[in-house]
Amino acid sequence: VLMTHSILSASVMWETQAQRLADLGWRVIRVDTRGHGASQTPPAPYVMNDLVADTVAVLDALNIDRVHYVGLSLGGMSGFGLGIHCADRLLSLCLCDARADAPPAFAAPWDDRIAIAKARGCAALAASTTERWFGKAFMQTHPVIASRFQETAAATSLEGFTGCARAIQKLDYLHDVARITTPTTLVVGANDGQLPQAMQTLRSLIAGAQLEIIPDAGHLPNIDQPDVFDVALLRHLERAAVFS
């Protein structure tokens, strides 16, 4: 199982799921996206296919032919590209809280976020980003989690963030997702804005795709509803095993 994360986060966000899967006998690889966590930061600009190529490079470096790919937000976006262009490297796709296109209303706010980061660093985005992900109530009742994610966001390199943000603005896989033949499960937090509806649409476009909506969860359902999320993830892996 290979796991990728959201922008302004890092592989640490999958710590709980990785441990549970490892306890069940899975080999788990958590990847830090370029410019995030402990990964290097190649010069921007980036496009989403660069992140797809990064995933393939990790597989090649580890001599792994195929994986169950789990991606959330930015990791889910690049996962659509992986399914379209690199199906031969996949056993299954579990794509969480992600869309496959960037309409103007979705793309525009990234300009302001990039401007803030360039003026004041990624630390200036940490509080607003985590509040958008979790909501104020969750952050108040889970201050340790909120603080950890804010620290991770603040530690993101400026070039890594801006490069990935521009890649998000150029996201354009929607017209090709019908080409995905890999067993696919889409997972989304019920409270994650417009994404539940967007992922309903994606389910209708990807043959055989399943949709799991996590109640009382926001943009990172693996964090705010980990037990329910993990059940959905294990259900996906069990389904995918039937097709393997």
C-alpha positions as YAML, in Angstrom:
chain: A
units: angstrom
residues:
- id: 1
  name: VAL
  ca: [0.00, 0.00, 0.00]
- id: 2
  name: LEU
  ca: [1.44, 3.38, -1.01]
- id: 3
  name: MET
  ca: [-0.03, 6.47, 0.66]
- id: 4
  name: THR
  ca: [0.24, 10.13, -0.38]
- id: 5
  name: HIS
  ca: [-1.01, 13.23, 1.39]
- id: 6
  name: SER
  ca: [-2.59, 16.67, 1.02]
- id: 7
  name: ILE
  ca: [-0.81, 19.91, 0.20]
- id: 8
  name: LEU
  ca: [0.76, 21.58, 3.29]
- id: 9
  name: SER
  ca: [0.90, 18.21, 5.02]
- id: 10
  name: ALA
  ca: [3.24, 15.23, 4.97]
- id: 11
  name: SER
  ca: [3.31, 11.46, 5.29]
- id: 12
  name: VAL
  ca: [2.78, 11.79, 9.05]
- id: 13
  name: MET
  ca: [-0.94, 12.25, 8.33]
- id: 14
  name: TRP
  ca: [-1.15, 8.53, 7.53]
- id: 15
  name: GLU
  ca: [0.55, 7.37, 10.73]
- id: 16
  name: THR
  ca: [-2.52, 5.72, 12.26]
- id: 17
  name: GLN
  ca: [-3.64, 3.97, 9.07]
- id: 18
  name: ALA
  ca: [-0.11, 2.82, 8.25]
- id: 19
  name: GLN
  ca: [0.30, 1.22, 11.66]
- id: 20
  name: ARG
  ca: [-3.07, -0.54, 11.47]
- id: 21
  name: LEU
  ca: [-2.30, -1.90, 8.02]
- id: 22
  name: ALA
  ca: [1.18, -2.99, 9.07]
- id: 23
  name: ASP
  ca: [-0.31, -4.80, 12.07]
- id: 24
  name: LEU
  ca: [-2.47, -6.72, 9.59]
- id: 25
  name: GLY
  ca: [0.54, -7.75, 7.56]
- id: 26
  name: TRP
  ca: [0.57, -5.12, 4.82]
- id: 27
  name: ARG
  ca: [3.76, -3.49, 3.59]
- id: 28
  name: VAL
  ca: [3.07, 0.26, 3.76]
- id: 29
  name: ILE
  ca: [4.97, 3.05, 2.06]
- id: 30
  name: ARG
  ca: [4.20, 6.65, 3.05]
- id: 31
  name: VAL
  ca: [5.56, 9.18, 0.57]
- id: 32
  name: ASP
  ca: [6.33, 12.83, 1.22]
- id: 33
  name: THR
  ca: [5.30, 14.84, -1.85]
- id: 34
  name: ARG
  ca: [8.01, 17.00, -3.44]
- id: 35
  name: GLY
  ca: [8.62, 20.10, -1.34]
- id: 36
  name: HIS
  ca: [6.82, 18.60, 1.66]
- id: 37
  name: GLY
  ca: [8.02, 16.71, 4.71]
- id: 38
  name: ALA
  ca: [11.49, 15.25, 4.18]
- id: 39
  name: SER
  ca: [11.38, 15.22, 0.37]
- id: 40
  name: GLN
  ca: [13.59, 17.34, -1.83]
- id: 41
  name: THR
  ca: [12.19, 20.43, -3.55]
- id: 42
  name: PRO
  ca: [12.88, 20.52, -7.28]
- id: 43
  name: PRO
  ca: [12.48, 23.91, -8.97]
- id: 44
  name: ALA
  ca: [8.89, 24.92, -9.70]
- id: 45
  name: PRO
  ca: [6.65, 25.17, -11.68]
- id: 46
  name: TYR
  ca: [5.03, 21.74, -11.39]
- id: 47
  name: VAL
  ca: [2.11, 20.08, -13.11]
- id: 48
  name: MET
  ca: [0.07, 17.21, -11.73]
- id: 49
  name: ASN
  ca: [1.75, 14.72, -14.06]
- id: 50
  name: ASP
  ca: [5.04, 15.55, -12.31]
- id: 51
  name: LEU
  ca: [3.56, 14.18, -9.08]
- id: 52
  name: VAL
  ca: [2.37, 11.11, -10.97]
- id: 53
  name: ALA
  ca: [5.91, 10.61, -12.24]
- id: 54
  name: ASP
  ca: [7.25, 10.99, -8.70]
- id: 55
  name: THR
  ca: [5.06, 8.11, -7.53]
- id: 56
  name: VAL
  ca: [6.29, 5.91, -10.37]
- id: 57
  name: ALA
  ca: [9.87, 6.87, -9.53]
- id: 58
  name: VAL
  ca: [9.35, 5.70, -5.93]
- id: 59
  name: LEU
  ca: [8.00, 2.38, -7.15]
- id: 60
  name: ASP
  ca: [10.91, 1.96, -9.54]
- id: 61
  name: ALA
  ca: [13.46, 2.83, -6.84]
- id: 62
  name: LEU
  ca: [11.95, 0.22, -4.52]
- id: 63
  name: ASN
  ca: [11.57, -2.40, -7.29]
- id: 64
  name: ILE
  ca: [7.80, -2.57, -6.77]
- id: 65
  name: ASP
  ca: [5.69, -3.51, -9.78]
- id: 66
  name: ARG
  ca: [2.22, -2.58, -8.52]
- id: 67
  name: VAL
  ca: [0.60, -1.12, -5.42]
- id: 68
  name: HIS
  ca: [-2.69, -0.33, -3.80]
- id: 69
  name: TYR
  ca: [-2.55, 3.47, -4.03]
- id: 70
  name: VAL
  ca: [-4.18, 5.63, -1.33]
- id: 71
  name: GLY
  ca: [-4.17, 9.38, -1.90]
- id: 72
  name: LEU
  ca: [-5.97, 12.21, -0.15]
- id: 73
  name: SER
  ca: [-6.61, 15.72, -1.50]
- id: 74
  name: LEU
  ca: [-3.47, 16.55, -3.53]
- id: 75
  name: GLY
  ca: [-2.55, 12.86, -3.36]
- id: 76
  name: GLY
  ca: [-6.00, 11.96, -4.63]
- id: 77
  name: MET
  ca: [-5.73, 14.45, -7.48]
- id: 78
  name: SER
  ca: [-2.47, 12.95, -8.71]
- id: 79
  name: GLY
  ca: [-4.03, 9.53, -8.15]
- id: 80
  name: PHE
  ca: [-6.52, 10.21, -10.91]
- id: 81
  name: GLY
  ca: [-3.57, 10.87, -13.21]
- id: 82
  name: LEU
  ca: [-1.92, 7.67, -12.04]
- id: 83
  name: GLY
  ca: [-5.07, 5.71, -12.87]
- id: 84
  name: ILE
  ca: [-5.33, 7.31, -16.30]
- id: 85
  name: HIS
  ca: [-1.70, 7.03, -17.35]
- id: 86
  name: CYS
  ca: [-0.08, 4.29, -15.24]
- id: 87
  name: ALA
  ca: [-2.70, 1.58, -14.67]
- id: 88
  name: ASP
  ca: [-0.03, -1.08, -15.10]
- id: 89
  name: ARG
  ca: [1.53, 0.03, -11.78]
- id: 90
  name: LEU
  ca: [-1.71, -0.26, -9.80]
- id: 91
  name: LEU
  ca: [-3.61, -2.96, -7.97]
- id: 92
  name: SER
  ca: [-6.28, -0.50, -6.83]
- id: 93
  name: LEU
  ca: [-7.02, 3.17, -6.18]
- id: 94
  name: CYS
  ca: [-8.48, 4.66, -3.00]
- id: 95
  name: LEU
  ca: [-8.85, 8.39, -3.70]
- id: 96
  name: CYS
  ca: [-10.04, 10.58, -0.86]
- id: 97
  name: ASP
  ca: [-11.46, 14.11, -0.70]
- id: 98
  name: ALA
  ca: [-10.20, 15.04, -4.15]
- id: 99
  name: ARG
  ca: [-11.56, 16.34, -7.40]
- id: 100
  name: ALA
  ca: [-10.25, 15.78, -10.91]
- id: 101
  name: ASP
  ca: [-10.65, 19.31, -12.28]
- id: 102
  name: ALA
  ca: [-10.12, 22.90, -11.19]
- id: 103
  name: PRO
  ca: [-13.10, 25.11, -12.08]
- id: 104
  name: PRO
  ca: [-12.58, 28.86, -11.52]
- id: 105
  name: ALA
  ca: [-14.23, 28.96, -8.09]
- id: 106
  name: PHE
  ca: [-11.89, 26.20, -6.91]
- id: 107
  name: ALA
  ca: [-8.74, 27.51, -8.58]
- id: 108
  name: ALA
  ca: [-9.03, 31.20, -7.68]
- id: 109
  name: PRO
  ca: [-8.43, 31.02, -3.88]
- id: 110
  name: TRP
  ca: [-5.00, 29.50, -4.49]
- id: 111
  name: ASP
  ca: [-3.80, 32.83, -5.86]
- id: 112
  name: ASP
  ca: [-4.42, 34.49, -2.50]
- id: 113
  name: ARG
  ca: [-2.82, 31.59, -0.61]
- id: 114
  name: ILE
  ca: [0.27, 31.75, -2.81]
- id: 115
  name: ALA
  ca: [0.51, 35.52, -2.30]
- id: 116
  name: ILE
  ca: [0.30, 35.12, 1.49]
- id: 117
  name: ALA
  ca: [2.94, 32.38, 1.49]
- id: 118
  name: LYS
  ca: [5.30, 34.43, -0.67]
- id: 119
  name: ALA
  ca: [4.89, 37.45, 1.62]
- id: 120
  name: ARG
  ca: [4.99, 35.71, 5.01]
- id: 121
  name: GLY
  ca: [5.95, 32.07, 4.52]
- id: 122
  name: CYS
  ca: [3.88, 28.89, 4.74]
- id: 123
  name: ALA
  ca: [3.50, 29.40, 8.49]
- id: 124
  name: ALA
  ca: [1.04, 32.17, 7.68]
- id: 125
  name: LEU
  ca: [-1.27, 29.58, 6.09]
- id: 126
  name: ALA
  ca: [-1.10, 27.02, 8.88]
- id: 127
  name: ALA
  ca: [-4.01, 28.19, 11.05]
- id: 128
  name: SER
  ca: [-6.44, 28.92, 8.22]
- id: 129
  name: THR
  ca: [-5.61, 25.66, 6.45]
- id: 130
  name: THR
  ca: [-6.14, 23.46, 9.49]
- id: 131
  name: GLU
  ca: [-9.34, 25.28, 10.36]
- id: 132
  name: ARG
  ca: [-10.61, 24.67, 6.83]
- id: 133
  name: TRP
  ca: [-9.71, 20.99, 7.11]
- id: 134
  name: PHE
  ca: [-11.08, 20.28, 10.58]
- id: 135
  name: GLY
  ca: [-13.36, 23.11, 11.65]
- id: 136
  name: LYS
  ca: [-13.01, 25.22, 14.80]
- id: 137
  name: ALA
  ca: [-14.85, 22.78, 17.05]
- id: 138
  name: PHE
  ca: [-12.52, 19.86, 16.24]
- id: 139
  name: MET
  ca: [-9.44, 22.04, 16.69]
- id: 140
  name: GLN
  ca: [-10.63, 23.24, 20.08]
- id: 141
  name: THR
  ca: [-11.31, 19.71, 21.32]
- id: 142
  name: HIS
  ca: [-8.17, 18.19, 19.72]
- id: 143
  name: PRO
  ca: [-5.47, 20.84, 20.28]
- id: 144
  name: VAL
  ca: [-2.57, 18.37, 20.01]
- id: 145
  name: ILE
  ca: [-3.69, 17.22, 16.55]
- id: 146
  name: ALA
  ca: [-4.33, 20.80, 15.44]
- id: 147
  name: SER
  ca: [-0.90, 21.90, 16.63]
- id: 148
  name: ARG
  ca: [0.84, 19.00, 14.91]
- id: 149
  name: PHE
  ca: [-0.78, 19.72, 11.57]
- id: 150
  name: GLN
  ca: [-0.08, 23.44, 11.88]
- id: 151
  name: GLU
  ca: [3.59, 22.70, 12.53]
- id: 152
  name: THR
  ca: [3.72, 20.41, 9.51]
- id: 153
  name: ALA
  ca: [2.10, 23.06, 7.30]
- id: 154
  name: ALA
  ca: [4.50, 25.72, 8.55]
- id: 155
  name: ALA
  ca: [7.49, 23.50, 7.76]
- id: 156
  name: THR
  ca: [6.48, 23.08, 4.10]
- id: 157
  name: SER
  ca: [8.92, 24.68, 1.69]
- id: 158
  name: LEU
  ca: [7.64, 27.79, -0.09]
- id: 159
  name: GLU
  ca: [8.59, 26.46, -3.51]
- id: 160
  name: GLY
  ca: [7.03, 23.08, -2.78]
- id: 161
  name: PHE
  ca: [3.78, 24.71, -1.74]
- id: 162
  name: THR
  ca: [3.60, 27.18, -4.60]
- id: 163
  name: GLY
  ca: [4.60, 24.55, -7.16]
- id: 164
  name: CYS
  ca: [1.92, 22.14, -5.95]
- id: 165
  name: ALA
  ca: [-0.67, 24.91, -5.67]
- id: 166
  name: ARG
  ca: [-0.08, 25.88, -9.30]
- id: 167
  name: ALA
  ca: [-0.38, 22.22, -10.27]
- id: 168
  name: ILE
  ca: [-3.75, 22.12, -8.51]
- id: 169
  name: GLN
  ca: [-4.90, 25.18, -10.44]
- id: 170
  name: LYS
  ca: [-4.07, 23.38, -13.70]
- id: 171
  name: LEU
  ca: [-5.77, 20.12, -12.69]
- id: 172
  name: ASP
  ca: [-7.51, 18.73, -15.77]
- id: 173
  name: TYR
  ca: [-8.17, 15.00, -15.51]
- id: 174
  name: LEU
  ca: [-11.97, 15.08, -15.43]
- id: 175
  name: HIS
  ca: [-12.48, 14.39, -19.14]
- id: 176
  name: ASP
  ca: [-10.22, 11.32, -18.95]
- id: 177
  name: VAL
  ca: [-11.30, 9.64, -15.71]
- id: 178
  name: ALA
  ca: [-13.63, 7.32, -17.65]
- id: 179
  name: ARG
  ca: [-10.43, 5.67, -18.90]
- id: 180
  name: ILE
  ca: [-9.68, 4.40, -15.39]
- id: 181
  name: THR
  ca: [-10.15, 0.63, -15.22]
- id: 182
  name: THR
  ca: [-8.34, 0.00, -11.92]
- id: 183
  name: PRO
  ca: [-10.64, -1.05, -9.04]
- id: 184
  name: THR
  ca: [-11.45, 2.30, -7.44]
- id: 185
  name: THR
  ca: [-13.00, 3.51, -4.21]
- id: 186
  name: LEU
  ca: [-13.72, 7.18, -3.63]
- id: 187
  name: VAL
  ca: [-13.85, 8.34, -0.01]
- id: 188
  name: VAL
  ca: [-15.02, 11.74, 1.20]
- id: 189
  name: GLY
  ca: [-15.93, 13.45, 4.45]
- id: 190
  name: ALA
  ca: [-19.62, 14.34, 4.52]
- id: 191
  name: ASN
  ca: [-18.81, 17.88, 5.70]
- id: 192
  name: ASP
  ca: [-16.13, 18.58, 3.10]
- id: 193
  name: GLY
  ca: [-17.84, 21.42, 1.23]
- id: 194
  name: GLN
  ca: [-18.61, 20.67, -2.42]
- id: 195
  name: LEU
  ca: [-16.45, 17.56, -2.57]
- id: 196
  name: PRO
  ca: [-19.16, 14.98, -1.73]
- id: 197
  name: GLN
  ca: [-21.10, 16.11, -4.81]
- id: 198
  name: ALA
  ca: [-17.96, 16.25, -6.94]
- id: 199
  name: MET
  ca: [-17.05, 12.72, -5.93]
- id: 200
  name: GLN
  ca: [-20.58, 11.52, -6.62]
- id: 201
  name: THR
  ca: [-20.04, 12.74, -10.18]
- id: 202
  name: LEU
  ca: [-16.66, 11.01, -10.36]
- id: 203
  name: ARG
  ca: [-18.20, 7.74, -9.21]
- id: 204
  name: SER
  ca: [-20.63, 7.92, -12.13]
- id: 205
  name: LEU
  ca: [-17.74, 8.40, -14.57]
- id: 206
  name: ILE
  ca: [-15.42, 5.62, -13.37]
- id: 207
  name: ALA
  ca: [-16.71, 2.15, -14.20]
- id: 208
  name: GLY
  ca: [-17.33, 0.07, -11.08]
- id: 209
  name: ALA
  ca: [-16.18, 2.80, -8.67]
- id: 210
  name: GLN
  ca: [-17.50, 2.73, -5.12]
- id: 211
  name: LEU
  ca: [-18.19, 5.80, -2.99]
- id: 212
  name: GLU
  ca: [-17.77, 5.90, 0.78]
- id: 213
  name: ILE
  ca: [-19.06, 9.03, 2.55]
- id: 214
  name: ILE
  ca: [-17.67, 9.36, 6.09]
- id: 215
  name: PRO
  ca: [-20.25, 10.97, 8.44]
- id: 216
  name: ASP
  ca: [-19.22, 13.89, 10.67]
- id: 217
  name: ALA
  ca: [-15.90, 14.26, 8.85]
- id: 218
  name: GLY
  ca: [-14.23, 17.09, 7.00]
- id: 219
  name: HIS
  ca: [-11.34, 17.23, 4.54]
- id: 220
  name: LEU
  ca: [-9.16, 14.73, 6.41]
- id: 221
  name: PRO
  ca: [-11.60, 11.99, 7.44]
- id: 222
  name: ASN
  ca: [-8.72, 9.67, 8.32]
- id: 223
  name: ILE
  ca: [-7.88, 12.09, 11.12]
- id: 224
  name: ASP
  ca: [-11.22, 13.26, 12.50]
- id: 225
  name: GLN
  ca: [-13.04, 9.91, 12.03]
- id: 226
  name: PRO
  ca: [-10.18, 7.38, 11.89]
- id: 227
  name: ASP
  ca: [-12.13, 4.29, 12.93]
- id: 228
  name: VAL
  ca: [-14.87, 4.79, 10.34]
- id: 229
  name: PHE
  ca: [-12.30, 5.72, 7.71]
- id: 230
  name: ASP
  ca: [-10.23, 2.63, 8.44]
- id: 231
  name: VAL
  ca: [-13.26, 0.38, 8.01]
- id: 232
  name: ALA
  ca: [-13.86, 1.94, 4.60]
- id: 233
  name: LEU
  ca: [-10.19, 1.54, 3.64]
- id: 234
  name: LEU
  ca: [-10.12, -2.12, 4.66]
- id: 235
  name: ARG
  ca: [-13.39, -2.72, 2.82]
- id: 236
  name: HIS
  ca: [-11.75, -1.22, -0.27]
- id: 237
  name: LEU
  ca: [-8.69, -3.47, 0.04]
- id: 238
  name: GLU
  ca: [-10.89, -6.53, 0.48]
- id: 239
  name: ARG
  ca: [-12.87, -5.61, -2.64]
- id: 240
  name: ALA
  ca: [-9.71, -4.95, -4.58]
- id: 241
  name: ALA
  ca: [-8.32, -8.36, -3.63]
- id: 242
  name: VAL
  ca: [-11.20, -9.99, -5.50]
- id: 243
  name: PHE
  ca: [-9.99, -8.36, -8.72]
- id: 244
  name: SER
  ca: [-6.27, -8.91, -8.18]
...
